[in-house]
Short mmCIF file of C-alpha atoms in Angstrom, two decimals:
data_model
loop_
_atom_site.label_atom_id
_atom_site.label_comp_id
_atom_site.label_asym_id
_atom_site.label_seq_id
_atom_site.Cartn_x
_atom_site.Cartn_y
_atom_site.Cartn_z
CA MET A 1 -5.58 57.41 -0.36
CA GLU A 2 -6.87 56.64 -3.94
CA ILE A 3 -6.53 53.15 -5.38
CA ASP A 4 -5.13 53.34 -8.98
CA LEU A 5 -7.65 51.20 -11.07
CA ALA A 6 -4.68 50.24 -13.24
CA TYR A 7 -3.58 48.25 -10.73
CA LEU A 8 -6.69 46.75 -9.18
CA VAL A 9 -8.70 45.74 -12.47
CA PRO A 10 -6.05 42.78 -13.48
CA ILE A 11 -5.77 41.73 -9.26
CA LEU A 12 -9.57 41.64 -9.22
CA THR A 13 -9.76 39.67 -12.36
CA LEU A 14 -6.68 37.39 -11.53
CA LEU A 15 -8.79 36.76 -8.08
CA TYR A 16 -11.71 36.10 -9.79
CA ALA A 17 -9.90 33.51 -12.38
CA VAL A 18 -8.43 31.63 -9.25
CA TYR A 19 -11.89 31.73 -7.59
CA TYR A 20 -13.57 30.37 -10.34
CA TYR A 21 -10.57 27.58 -11.03
CA ILE A 22 -11.22 26.06 -7.78
CA THR A 23 -15.07 26.66 -7.59
CA LYS A 24 -16.18 25.56 -11.10
CA GLU A 25 -17.26 22.15 -10.08
CA ASN A 26 -18.70 22.97 -7.14
CA LYS A 27 -22.31 22.22 -8.36
CA TYR A 28 -20.99 18.96 -10.20
CA PHE A 29 -23.18 16.90 -8.23
CA HIS A 30 -26.47 18.69 -8.29
CA ASP A 31 -28.12 16.82 -10.82
CA LYS A 32 -27.15 13.45 -9.73
CA PRO A 33 -30.03 11.70 -7.58
CA ILE A 34 -27.42 11.14 -4.64
CA PRO A 35 -26.29 13.05 -1.88
CA SER A 36 -22.91 15.34 -1.73
CA MET A 37 -20.98 16.26 1.15
CA ALA A 38 -20.37 20.05 1.84
CA VAL A 39 -17.88 21.96 -0.21
CA GLN A 40 -15.33 24.46 0.92
CA PRO A 41 -13.10 26.52 -1.20
CA LEU A 42 -9.79 24.84 -2.22
CA PHE A 43 -10.16 22.00 0.64
CA GLY A 44 -13.25 20.75 -1.10
CA SER A 45 -14.91 18.47 1.44
CA SER A 46 -11.69 17.34 2.85
CA GLY A 47 -11.03 20.30 5.38
CA ARG A 48 -10.88 18.32 8.69
CA LEU A 49 -8.49 16.32 6.93
CA MET A 50 -6.29 18.87 5.74
CA THR A 51 -6.40 21.08 9.15
CA LYS A 52 -5.12 17.83 10.44
CA LYS A 53 -8.13 17.61 12.68
CA THR A 54 -8.32 13.58 11.83
CA SER A 55 -6.61 10.92 10.31
CA PHE A 56 -6.89 9.79 6.94
CA HIS A 57 -7.84 6.19 8.46
CA GLU A 58 -10.37 7.82 10.59
CA TRP A 59 -11.44 10.23 8.05
CA ILE A 60 -12.37 7.44 5.55
CA ILE A 61 -14.57 5.78 8.16
CA GLU A 62 -16.42 9.13 9.00
CA ILE A 63 -17.37 9.85 5.63
CA TYR A 64 -18.03 6.34 4.99
CA ASN A 65 -20.42 6.75 7.95
CA LYS A 66 -21.80 10.05 6.74
CA TYR A 67 -24.66 8.16 4.55
CA PRO A 68 -25.35 4.49 5.79
CA ARG A 69 -28.16 3.90 3.68
CA VAL A 70 -26.86 4.81 0.62
CA LYS A 71 -24.74 2.97 -2.22
CA ILE A 72 -22.85 5.59 -3.47
CA PHE A 73 -22.37 9.70 -2.73
CA GLY A 74 -20.37 12.43 -4.15
CA MET A 75 -17.68 14.49 -2.44
CA PHE A 76 -14.79 16.83 -3.23
CA ASP A 77 -10.94 16.24 -2.98
CA LEU A 78 -9.75 19.73 -3.16
CA THR A 79 -11.18 20.81 -6.03
CA SER A 80 -12.07 17.45 -8.09
CA PRO A 81 -15.45 16.06 -7.65
CA VAL A 82 -15.27 12.11 -6.42
CA PHE A 83 -17.34 9.16 -6.42
CA VAL A 84 -17.33 7.42 -2.91
CA VAL A 85 -18.60 3.87 -3.61
CA ARG A 86 -20.12 2.39 -0.50
CA ASP A 87 -22.01 -0.57 -1.67
CA PRO A 88 -19.86 -4.00 -2.11
CA GLU A 89 -22.06 -5.32 -5.06
CA LEU A 90 -21.49 -1.79 -7.01
CA ILE A 91 -17.51 -2.03 -5.96
CA LYS A 92 -17.48 -5.28 -7.63
CA ARG A 93 -19.10 -4.26 -10.57
CA ILE A 94 -16.78 -1.30 -10.97
CA GLY A 95 -13.76 -2.94 -10.00
CA VAL A 96 -14.10 -6.65 -11.56
CA LYS A 97 -17.24 -7.00 -13.98
CA ASP A 98 -17.35 -3.05 -15.82
CA PHE A 99 -13.08 -3.09 -14.96
CA ASP A 100 -12.81 -1.29 -18.74
CA TYR A 101 -14.37 1.54 -17.76
CA PHE A 102 -12.26 2.14 -14.75
CA VAL A 103 -9.03 0.70 -15.82
CA ASN A 104 -6.73 3.62 -14.49
CA HIS A 105 -5.78 4.92 -11.19
CA ARG A 106 -6.33 8.82 -10.82
CA PRO A 107 -3.22 10.49 -11.57
CA VAL A 108 -2.45 11.95 -8.55
CA PHE A 109 1.45 12.50 -8.29
CA GLY A 110 1.89 13.08 -12.26
CA SER A 111 0.80 11.42 -15.19
CA SER A 112 2.24 8.70 -17.08
CA ASP A 113 1.62 10.57 -20.42
CA ASN A 114 4.54 11.55 -22.80
CA ALA A 115 4.55 15.17 -21.49
CA ASN A 116 5.58 13.96 -18.06
CA SER A 117 8.07 10.98 -19.13
CA HIS A 118 10.78 12.31 -17.24
CA SER A 119 9.17 11.42 -13.71
CA LEU A 120 10.08 8.44 -12.34
CA PHE A 121 6.96 7.77 -10.78
CA SER A 122 5.17 7.89 -13.46
CA LYS A 123 6.76 5.05 -15.13
CA THR A 124 5.83 2.63 -12.18
CA LEU A 125 3.30 0.12 -12.62
CA VAL A 126 0.89 1.75 -10.15
CA ALA A 127 0.93 5.34 -12.58
CA LEU A 128 0.62 3.54 -15.80
CA ASN A 129 -2.24 3.93 -17.56
CA ASP A 130 -4.33 1.71 -20.65
CA GLN A 131 -2.53 -0.38 -22.81
CA LYS A 132 1.17 0.92 -21.21
CA TRP A 133 -0.35 -0.68 -17.84
CA ARG A 134 -1.73 -4.07 -19.36
CA ASP A 135 1.61 -4.84 -21.22
CA MET A 136 3.67 -3.84 -17.79
CA ARG A 137 1.10 -5.92 -15.78
CA ALA A 138 1.37 -8.92 -18.06
CA THR A 139 5.11 -8.83 -18.48
CA LEU A 140 5.57 -8.46 -14.61
CA SER A 141 2.94 -11.06 -13.04
CA PRO A 142 4.90 -14.16 -13.73
CA ALA A 143 7.25 -12.58 -11.25
CA PHE A 144 4.72 -12.65 -8.21
CA THR A 145 4.02 -16.33 -8.41
CA GLY A 146 4.11 -18.87 -5.68
CA SER A 147 7.02 -20.69 -7.27
CA LYS A 148 8.57 -17.30 -7.41
CA MET A 149 7.93 -16.31 -4.17
CA ARG A 150 9.81 -20.05 -2.92
CA GLN A 151 12.44 -18.92 -4.68
CA MET A 152 13.09 -15.64 -2.72
CA PHE A 153 12.13 -16.65 0.17
CA ASP A 154 15.86 -17.57 1.66
CA LEU A 155 16.64 -13.90 0.78
CA VAL A 156 14.06 -13.19 3.24
CA GLY A 157 14.68 -15.82 5.78
CA GLU A 158 18.24 -14.61 5.59
CA CYS A 159 16.90 -11.21 6.74
CA CYS A 160 14.89 -13.02 9.21
CA THR A 161 17.69 -14.53 11.07
CA ASN A 162 19.95 -11.55 10.96
CA MET A 163 17.09 -9.33 12.89
CA VAL A 164 16.80 -11.94 15.41
CA LYS A 165 20.28 -12.17 16.05
CA PHE A 166 20.82 -8.57 16.33
CA TYR A 167 18.12 -8.17 19.36
CA GLN A 168 19.69 -11.18 20.94
CA ASN A 169 23.28 -9.67 20.92
CA GLU A 170 21.54 -6.42 22.28
CA VAL A 171 20.13 -8.19 25.13
CA ARG A 172 23.23 -9.78 25.95
CA SER A 173 25.05 -6.42 25.82
CA LYS A 174 22.70 -4.49 27.64
CA GLY A 175 21.94 -6.93 30.31
CA GLY A 176 18.19 -7.36 29.78
CA ALA A 177 15.34 -6.82 27.44
CA GLN A 178 14.89 -3.46 25.73
CA GLU A 179 11.81 -1.24 25.00
CA HIS A 180 11.81 -0.41 21.01
CA GLU A 181 9.42 1.51 18.87
CA MET A 182 8.19 -1.13 16.20
CA LYS A 183 8.05 1.18 13.06
CA ASP A 184 11.72 1.86 13.06
CA VAL A 185 12.68 -1.71 13.74
CA PHE A 186 10.06 -3.21 11.29
CA THR A 187 11.10 -0.37 8.41
CA ARG A 188 14.70 -1.13 9.07
CA PHE A 189 14.04 -4.59 8.48
CA ALA A 190 11.64 -4.34 5.39
CA ASN A 191 14.46 -2.02 3.90
CA ASP A 192 17.05 -4.81 4.23
CA VAL A 193 14.59 -7.29 2.54
CA ILE A 194 13.65 -4.78 -0.44
CA ALA A 195 17.44 -3.62 -0.63
CA THR A 196 18.25 -7.89 -1.00
CA CYS A 197 15.15 -9.00 -3.21
CA ALA A 198 14.41 -5.87 -5.39
CA PHE A 199 17.76 -4.15 -5.75
CA GLY A 200 19.97 -7.10 -5.46
CA ILE A 201 22.19 -5.99 -2.70
CA LYS A 202 22.88 -6.75 0.86
CA VAL A 203 22.49 -4.10 3.55
CA ASP A 204 22.41 -4.22 7.51
CA SER A 205 20.08 -1.46 8.88
CA LEU A 206 20.50 -2.38 12.21
CA ARG A 207 24.19 -2.84 12.54
CA ASN A 208 24.62 -0.10 10.01
CA ALA A 209 21.97 2.30 10.96
CA GLU A 210 22.93 5.43 8.32
CA ASN A 211 23.69 3.19 5.33
CA ASP A 212 22.93 4.78 2.28
CA PHE A 213 20.24 2.79 0.88
CA TYR A 214 18.26 3.53 4.13
CA VAL A 215 18.86 7.23 4.28
CA ASN A 216 17.83 7.35 0.51
CA GLY A 217 14.73 5.42 0.82
CA ARG A 218 13.87 7.36 4.42
CA LYS A 219 14.13 10.67 2.65
CA MET A 220 11.94 9.28 -0.69
CA MET A 221 9.37 8.35 2.52
CA MET A 222 9.21 11.75 3.97
CA PHE A 223 5.89 12.89 2.42
CA GLN A 224 5.61 15.60 5.70
CA ARG A 225 8.20 17.67 4.07
CA PRO A 226 6.67 21.05 3.43
CA ILE A 227 8.44 20.99 -0.16
CA VAL A 228 6.79 17.25 -0.91
CA LEU A 229 3.31 18.41 0.31
CA LEU A 230 3.31 21.16 -2.11
CA LYS A 231 4.42 18.88 -4.72
CA VAL A 232 1.44 16.91 -3.82
CA PHE A 233 -1.07 19.94 -3.93
CA GLY A 234 0.47 20.93 -7.57
CA PHE A 235 0.02 17.93 -8.95
CA ARG A 236 -3.70 17.61 -7.80
CA LEU A 237 -4.57 21.41 -8.56
CA VAL A 238 -2.39 22.45 -11.28
CA PRO A 239 -0.84 18.61 -13.18
CA LYS A 240 -0.09 20.12 -16.40
CA LEU A 241 1.82 23.12 -15.13
CA MET A 242 3.73 20.37 -12.93
CA ALA A 243 4.57 18.64 -15.82
CA TRP A 244 5.69 21.60 -17.96
CA LEU A 245 7.93 22.75 -14.92
CA GLY A 246 9.84 19.17 -15.28
CA LEU A 247 8.71 18.42 -11.40
CA ASP A 248 8.68 14.82 -9.94
CA LEU A 249 7.15 13.68 -6.63
CA PHE A 250 11.06 12.71 -5.61
CA ASP A 251 14.26 14.61 -5.64
CA ARG A 252 16.52 14.33 -8.13
CA GLU A 253 19.27 12.79 -5.95
CA GLN A 254 17.29 9.98 -4.91
CA ASN A 255 16.06 9.47 -8.26
CA ASP A 256 19.62 8.93 -9.25
CA TYR A 257 21.06 7.01 -6.30
CA PHE A 258 18.37 4.18 -6.94
CA THR A 259 18.89 4.48 -10.66
CA GLU A 260 22.61 3.83 -10.09
CA ILE A 261 22.12 0.72 -8.28
CA ILE A 262 20.09 -0.91 -10.70
CA ARG A 263 22.51 0.54 -13.61
CA ASP A 264 25.80 -1.18 -12.10
CA THR A 265 23.61 -4.58 -10.85
CA VAL A 266 22.11 -5.33 -14.16
CA ARG A 267 25.47 -4.42 -16.20
CA THR A 268 27.62 -6.35 -13.58
CA ARG A 269 25.41 -9.54 -14.15
CA ASP A 270 25.12 -9.10 -17.83
CA GLU A 271 28.88 -9.23 -17.93
CA HIS A 272 29.67 -12.08 -15.52
CA GLY A 273 26.54 -14.37 -16.07
CA ILE A 274 25.55 -13.93 -12.64
CA VAL A 275 22.17 -15.33 -11.40
CA ARG A 276 20.12 -14.62 -8.21
CA HIS A 277 16.69 -15.46 -7.48
CA ASP A 278 15.48 -11.72 -6.82
CA MET A 279 13.25 -9.20 -8.51
CA VAL A 280 16.69 -7.96 -10.81
CA ASN A 281 16.82 -11.24 -12.13
CA LEU A 282 13.27 -11.50 -12.89
CA LEU A 283 12.97 -8.04 -14.61
CA MET A 284 16.09 -9.13 -16.62
CA GLN A 285 14.42 -12.31 -18.21
CA ALA A 286 11.03 -10.13 -18.27
CA ARG A 287 12.91 -7.98 -20.63
CA LYS A 288 14.12 -10.46 -22.96
CA GLY A 289 10.58 -12.54 -22.49
CA ALA A 290 11.77 -15.09 -20.70
CA LEU A 291 9.43 -14.84 -18.45
CA LYS A 292 5.97 -17.03 -18.78
CA ASN A 293 2.65 -17.55 -17.11
CA GLN A 294 2.66 -21.15 -17.25
CA LYS A 295 0.07 -22.87 -14.67
CA GLU A 296 2.54 -25.44 -12.68
CA VAL A 297 1.14 -28.56 -10.21
CA LYS A 298 2.81 -26.51 -7.64
CA GLU A 299 1.05 -23.41 -7.80
CA GLU A 300 -2.40 -25.26 -8.31
CA SER A 301 -2.00 -27.07 -4.83
CA GLU A 302 -0.52 -23.94 -3.38
CA VAL A 303 -2.41 -23.11 0.19
CA LYS A 304 -2.88 -19.57 -0.09
CA GLY A 305 -3.27 -16.35 2.65
CA PHE A 306 -7.06 -15.28 3.01
CA ALA A 307 -5.51 -11.89 2.02
CA THR A 308 -3.83 -13.02 -1.11
CA VAL A 309 -5.45 -11.61 -4.18
CA GLU A 310 -5.91 -13.67 -7.34
CA GLU A 311 -4.20 -12.57 -11.02
CA SER A 312 -6.70 -11.50 -13.56
CA ASP A 313 -6.64 -12.41 -17.14
CA VAL A 314 -4.96 -9.06 -17.51
CA GLY A 315 -1.81 -10.47 -15.51
CA ARG A 316 -2.10 -14.04 -17.24
CA MET A 317 -1.64 -12.77 -20.62
CA GLN A 318 1.31 -14.40 -22.33
CA VAL A 319 3.82 -11.72 -23.79
CA SER A 320 5.11 -13.47 -26.66
CA LYS A 321 8.45 -11.37 -26.85
CA GLY A 322 10.50 -8.97 -24.59
CA MET A 323 8.72 -5.87 -23.62
CA GLU A 324 10.67 -3.08 -24.75
CA MET A 325 11.56 -2.25 -20.88
CA SER A 326 14.00 0.89 -20.73
CA GLU A 327 16.47 1.11 -17.81
CA ALA A 328 14.02 3.97 -16.44
CA GLU A 329 11.29 1.44 -16.63
CA MET A 330 13.13 -1.21 -14.66
CA VAL A 331 14.21 1.17 -12.27
CA ALA A 332 10.60 2.65 -11.75
CA GLN A 333 9.40 -0.84 -10.98
CA CYS A 334 11.96 -1.89 -8.50
CA LEU A 335 11.14 1.65 -7.06
CA ILE A 336 7.48 0.75 -6.39
CA PHE A 337 8.29 -2.31 -4.65
CA PHE A 338 10.36 -0.49 -2.63
CA LEU A 339 7.75 1.77 -1.21
CA ALA A 340 5.70 -0.57 -0.94
CA GLY A 341 8.04 -2.86 1.06
CA PHE A 342 9.55 0.21 2.95
CA ASP A 343 6.21 1.46 3.99
CA THR A 344 3.11 -0.68 3.53
CA VAL A 345 4.99 -4.10 4.93
CA SER A 346 6.53 -2.03 7.80
CA THR A 347 3.52 -0.28 8.69
CA CYS A 348 1.74 -3.92 8.99
CA LEU A 349 4.25 -5.23 10.95
CA THR A 350 3.87 -2.50 13.27
CA PHE A 351 0.41 -2.52 13.95
CA LEU A 352 0.14 -6.28 14.10
CA ALA A 353 2.89 -6.14 16.40
CA HIS A 354 0.77 -3.93 19.00
CA GLU A 355 -1.99 -6.17 18.60
CA LEU A 356 -0.08 -8.99 19.77
CA THR A 357 1.47 -7.07 22.62
CA VAL A 358 -2.17 -5.97 23.60
CA ASN A 359 -3.91 -9.28 23.18
CA ARG A 360 -1.58 -11.55 25.15
CA ASP A 361 -4.07 -14.67 24.68
CA VAL A 362 -3.55 -14.36 20.81
CA GLN A 363 0.03 -13.94 21.02
CA ASP A 364 0.28 -17.33 22.67
CA LYS A 365 -1.92 -19.31 20.29
CA LEU A 366 0.24 -18.10 17.76
CA TYR A 367 3.22 -18.79 19.49
CA GLU A 368 2.14 -22.83 19.98
CA GLU A 369 1.84 -22.63 16.13
CA ILE A 370 4.70 -21.30 15.65
CA ARG A 371 6.45 -23.92 17.87
CA GLU A 372 4.45 -26.64 16.36
CA THR A 373 5.84 -25.75 12.81
CA LYS A 374 9.62 -25.72 14.15
CA GLU A 375 9.06 -29.04 15.28
CA SER A 376 7.58 -30.03 12.14
CA LEU A 377 10.45 -28.94 10.11
CA GLY A 378 12.95 -30.62 12.36
CA GLY A 379 14.32 -27.68 13.86
CA GLY A 380 15.15 -26.51 10.04
CA PRO A 381 14.92 -23.32 8.83
CA LEU A 382 11.53 -22.12 7.98
CA THR A 383 10.26 -22.70 4.36
CA TYR A 384 7.78 -20.94 1.99
CA ASP A 385 5.43 -24.08 2.05
CA ALA A 386 5.64 -24.17 5.81
CA VAL A 387 4.35 -20.56 6.04
CA GLN A 388 1.69 -21.20 4.21
CA LYS A 389 0.33 -23.57 5.92
CA MET A 390 0.00 -21.78 9.08
CA GLN A 391 -3.63 -21.16 9.71
CA TYR A 392 -3.51 -19.47 12.60
CA MET A 393 -0.99 -17.41 11.53
CA ASP A 394 -2.94 -16.56 8.64
CA MET A 395 -6.02 -15.39 10.70
CA VAL A 396 -3.94 -13.45 12.61
CA VAL A 397 -2.60 -11.18 10.12
CA SER A 398 -5.72 -11.15 7.87
CA GLU A 399 -7.25 -9.37 11.09
CA ALA A 400 -4.49 -7.14 11.52
CA LEU A 401 -4.99 -5.96 7.67
CA ARG A 402 -8.65 -5.62 8.18
CA MET A 403 -8.41 -3.45 11.43
CA TRP A 404 -5.53 -1.38 10.00
CA ALA A 405 -5.41 -1.44 6.38
CA PRO A 406 -2.19 -0.37 5.17
CA ALA A 407 -4.39 1.57 2.50
CA PRO A 408 -7.53 3.14 3.98
CA SER A 409 -8.61 3.79 0.20
CA THR A 410 -8.11 3.09 -3.36
CA ASP A 411 -9.40 4.78 -6.10
CA ARG A 412 -10.14 4.38 -10.07
CA LEU A 413 -10.76 6.52 -12.86
CA CYS A 414 -13.89 6.74 -15.21
CA VAL A 415 -12.17 6.43 -18.81
CA ARG A 416 -15.52 6.77 -20.58
CA ASP A 417 -18.98 7.78 -19.64
CA TYR A 418 -20.46 4.79 -17.29
CA VAL A 419 -23.97 4.29 -16.52
CA VAL A 420 -25.23 3.30 -12.67
CA ASP A 421 -27.92 1.34 -12.75
CA ASP A 422 -28.90 -0.83 -9.62
CA GLY A 423 -32.03 -2.17 -11.17
CA GLU A 424 -34.50 -0.45 -8.54
CA ASN A 425 -34.37 3.45 -8.19
CA LEU A 426 -30.95 4.62 -8.94
CA ARG A 427 -29.66 5.28 -12.50
CA PHE A 428 -27.27 8.18 -13.32
CA THR A 429 -23.70 8.84 -15.66
CA ILE A 430 -20.26 8.84 -13.78
CA ASP A 431 -18.87 11.33 -16.29
CA LYS A 432 -15.52 10.42 -18.06
CA GLY A 433 -12.75 11.79 -16.36
CA THR A 434 -14.11 11.89 -12.96
CA ALA A 435 -12.33 9.59 -9.65
CA LEU A 436 -14.02 7.06 -7.71
CA PHE A 437 -13.00 6.58 -4.08
CA ILE A 438 -13.27 2.95 -2.52
CA PRO A 439 -13.29 3.37 1.18
CA ILE A 440 -11.37 0.13 2.45
CA ALA A 441 -11.26 1.30 6.18
CA GLY A 442 -15.10 2.08 5.78
CA LEU A 443 -15.85 -1.33 4.97
CA HIS A 444 -13.18 -3.19 7.06
CA HIS A 445 -14.85 -1.38 10.03
CA ASP A 446 -18.77 -1.82 9.22
CA PRO A 447 -20.59 -3.63 11.86
CA ARG A 448 -22.79 -4.88 9.47
CA TYR A 449 -19.85 -7.19 7.80
CA TYR A 450 -17.66 -7.70 10.95
CA PRO A 451 -19.58 -7.29 13.73
CA ASN A 452 -17.89 -5.43 17.27
CA PRO A 453 -15.17 -3.84 14.47
CA GLU A 454 -13.08 -2.57 16.95
CA LYS A 455 -12.08 -5.66 18.60
CA PHE A 456 -8.98 -7.55 17.40
CA ASP A 457 -10.59 -10.96 16.49
CA PRO A 458 -8.67 -13.40 14.56
CA GLU A 459 -11.28 -16.16 14.87
CA ARG A 460 -13.44 -13.68 11.96
CA PHE A 461 -10.81 -15.69 9.23
CA SER A 462 -10.98 -19.39 10.81
CA PRO A 463 -12.10 -22.03 8.44
CA GLU A 464 -15.47 -21.84 9.86
CA ASN A 465 -16.05 -18.19 9.76
CA ARG A 466 -14.37 -17.04 6.28
CA ASP A 467 -16.95 -18.04 3.89
CA LYS A 468 -19.45 -15.70 5.90
CA ILE A 469 -17.44 -12.78 4.46
CA ASN A 470 -18.16 -10.52 1.25
CA PRO A 471 -14.91 -10.66 -0.64
CA SER A 472 -16.20 -7.00 -1.86
CA THR A 473 -16.19 -6.15 1.74
CA TYR A 474 -12.27 -7.14 2.45
CA LEU A 475 -9.82 -5.32 0.46
CA PRO A 476 -6.38 -4.73 1.89
CA PHE A 477 -4.79 -5.24 -1.55
CA GLY A 478 -7.53 -3.82 -3.67
CA ILE A 479 -9.56 -5.63 -6.10
CA GLY A 480 -10.00 -6.48 -9.78
CA PRO A 481 -7.18 -6.61 -12.14
CA ARG A 482 -5.76 -3.55 -10.77
CA ASN A 483 -5.21 -5.50 -7.26
CA CYS A 484 -1.86 -5.24 -5.47
CA ILE A 485 0.72 -7.64 -7.70
CA GLY A 486 2.74 -8.36 -4.72
CA SER A 487 -0.01 -9.46 -1.94
CA ARG A 488 2.22 -12.83 -2.17
CA PHE A 489 5.23 -11.43 -1.44
CA ALA A 490 3.90 -8.99 1.32
CA LEU A 491 2.39 -11.66 3.23
CA MET A 492 5.43 -14.04 2.98
CA GLU A 493 7.30 -11.30 4.17
CA VAL A 494 4.80 -10.30 7.33
CA LYS A 495 4.63 -14.19 8.46
CA ALA A 496 8.27 -14.77 8.16
CA ILE A 497 9.63 -12.15 10.46
CA ILE A 498 6.49 -12.73 13.06
CA TYR A 499 7.66 -16.48 13.00
CA TYR A 500 11.23 -15.63 13.55
CA MET A 501 10.52 -13.06 16.39
CA LEU A 502 7.80 -14.54 18.22
CA MET A 503 10.08 -17.86 18.26
CA GLU A 504 12.72 -15.90 20.27
CA PHE A 505 10.96 -13.07 22.06
CA THR A 506 7.59 -12.23 23.62
CA PHE A 507 5.99 -8.60 22.82
CA GLU A 508 5.50 -7.20 26.26
CA LYS A 509 3.92 -4.02 27.11
CA THR A 510 5.87 -0.74 28.67
CA PRO A 511 4.54 2.28 30.24
CA ASN A 512 4.84 3.99 27.00
CA THR A 513 2.21 1.22 24.76
CA GLN A 514 -0.31 3.73 23.86
CA ILE A 515 -3.73 1.81 24.44
CA PRO A 516 -6.24 2.57 22.48
CA LEU A 517 -3.57 3.16 19.65
CA ARG A 518 -4.36 6.33 17.73
CA VAL A 519 -3.30 7.21 14.21
CA ALA A 520 -1.65 10.56 13.78
CA LYS A 521 -3.94 13.26 12.49
CA GLY A 522 -3.39 14.80 8.78
CA PHE A 523 -2.61 13.11 5.32
CA ALA A 524 0.01 11.26 6.82
CA GLY A 525 -0.61 7.34 5.80
CA MET A 526 -1.05 4.76 8.48
CA ARG A 527 1.20 5.87 11.28
CA SER A 528 0.71 5.74 15.02
CA GLU A 529 -0.09 9.14 16.63
CA LYS A 530 3.21 8.58 19.29
CA GLY A 531 4.82 5.44 18.00
CA VAL A 532 4.18 1.72 18.78
CA PHE A 533 6.40 1.15 21.72
CA VAL A 534 7.28 -2.73 22.72
CA GLU A 535 9.55 -4.83 24.72
CA LEU A 536 11.17 -7.84 23.33
CA ARG A 537 11.60 -10.24 26.26
CA PRO A 538 13.81 -13.05 25.22
CA ARG A 539 11.86 -16.41 26.14
CA SER A 540 14.99 -17.61 27.43
CA GLN A 541 14.13 -15.41 30.53
#
């Protein structure tokens, strides 16, 4: 059978072009004085992760441990060369001191450039670049101070008491304690908190399990759907083509749903002069230039959690007039708060609940502090300042964030050529446009910084021990000016619900409680392999 050369030549040419495109950077690290991981076509150095042989959390720890004596090494994320920074001093230099060289995140899910301006995700704070990011960070920063958290705390507390009452009623109606999958429990709680605090609406995701807000949010977070995975690969391999096709990471249906909520809320408040201490109100103030970065007496004396990140000078910049914030940009900021609240906070709570369940001594000691705090409040409702003063609570949450960091890594993009020079024998250039990974999970599980790292030990963060921790090795909320703007809010939310839940229930093991807990394989974020099952047993029993 003869093969028509008229067809064969263009096919071979196309195949060669594709092969060249996916392998053209393979020798990138050959002239660098650092080791680099082996590379496979298309999968790069992440074949084990992409083929679901390991979890993202474990993969980050694996690659971190591959070259234990080096400060930085190379790898390939699919077809892109990436530097992995292991050395705390170099991480601090890149994340803080020389931040201007690494001001942006890499455009994983599309660019924030005008070419992709239709994308809602591209307008979020996490995706913005350069001056646009600086302006938005400075505009939003005053919304996340301790004083603003105090104003929003009542809304969080209301969600907490609502959740406790639901499970108390469930115990009465079903005649005893029940087993629960905690990711589902805390996702619904986090959903209600973000609905009331970021979108200005009240929903009850426990009593009305399939409410529109929860259903649309869950769809938005289903990153394992084949179509979403294809989009992720598309944005990573051919971002310009994805922008030209007008594709967004999120479905138009969910974009339109959340956009309509904000549009209606803002219109109603403008028309009727409604003021509510939530994120919508803060964004409306920011748009008018009414939010200012002012030093307050309360702010300076605030007791901060160990994991709370400090705002940089970028965030403290004064915005002299209202930012030209479009409706889409307002929606986008609420959206990123939703994504963080829906997944990151619920993930932290899920793994924390597991550790409290299997470490009963820690749970009992925390309960004693909770009981003492309630007595100090005269039996009244929990307050923001009371939460901040709970020392052992902060130690427990800090250790959960170390052991199970919701974001196992973070990244930076080199925006202009940067010379790495450790003053000893390492000197080379990181080229403009190249990405860097900061392996958070690897640092958090390095026995040099955290002896016996697989042990859940809140005492690492006691007042006597916390000074021994190198800040550049503890990064649950990132590092430098691009750290997580919502660390105060997240910690407040986590501590508040644990306070209310442990006040009324003990967390008990069940036959379905997985010990040791395993993280799901593949690029699935931080979720457990078989769920986190806990029995909520009323203390009255």
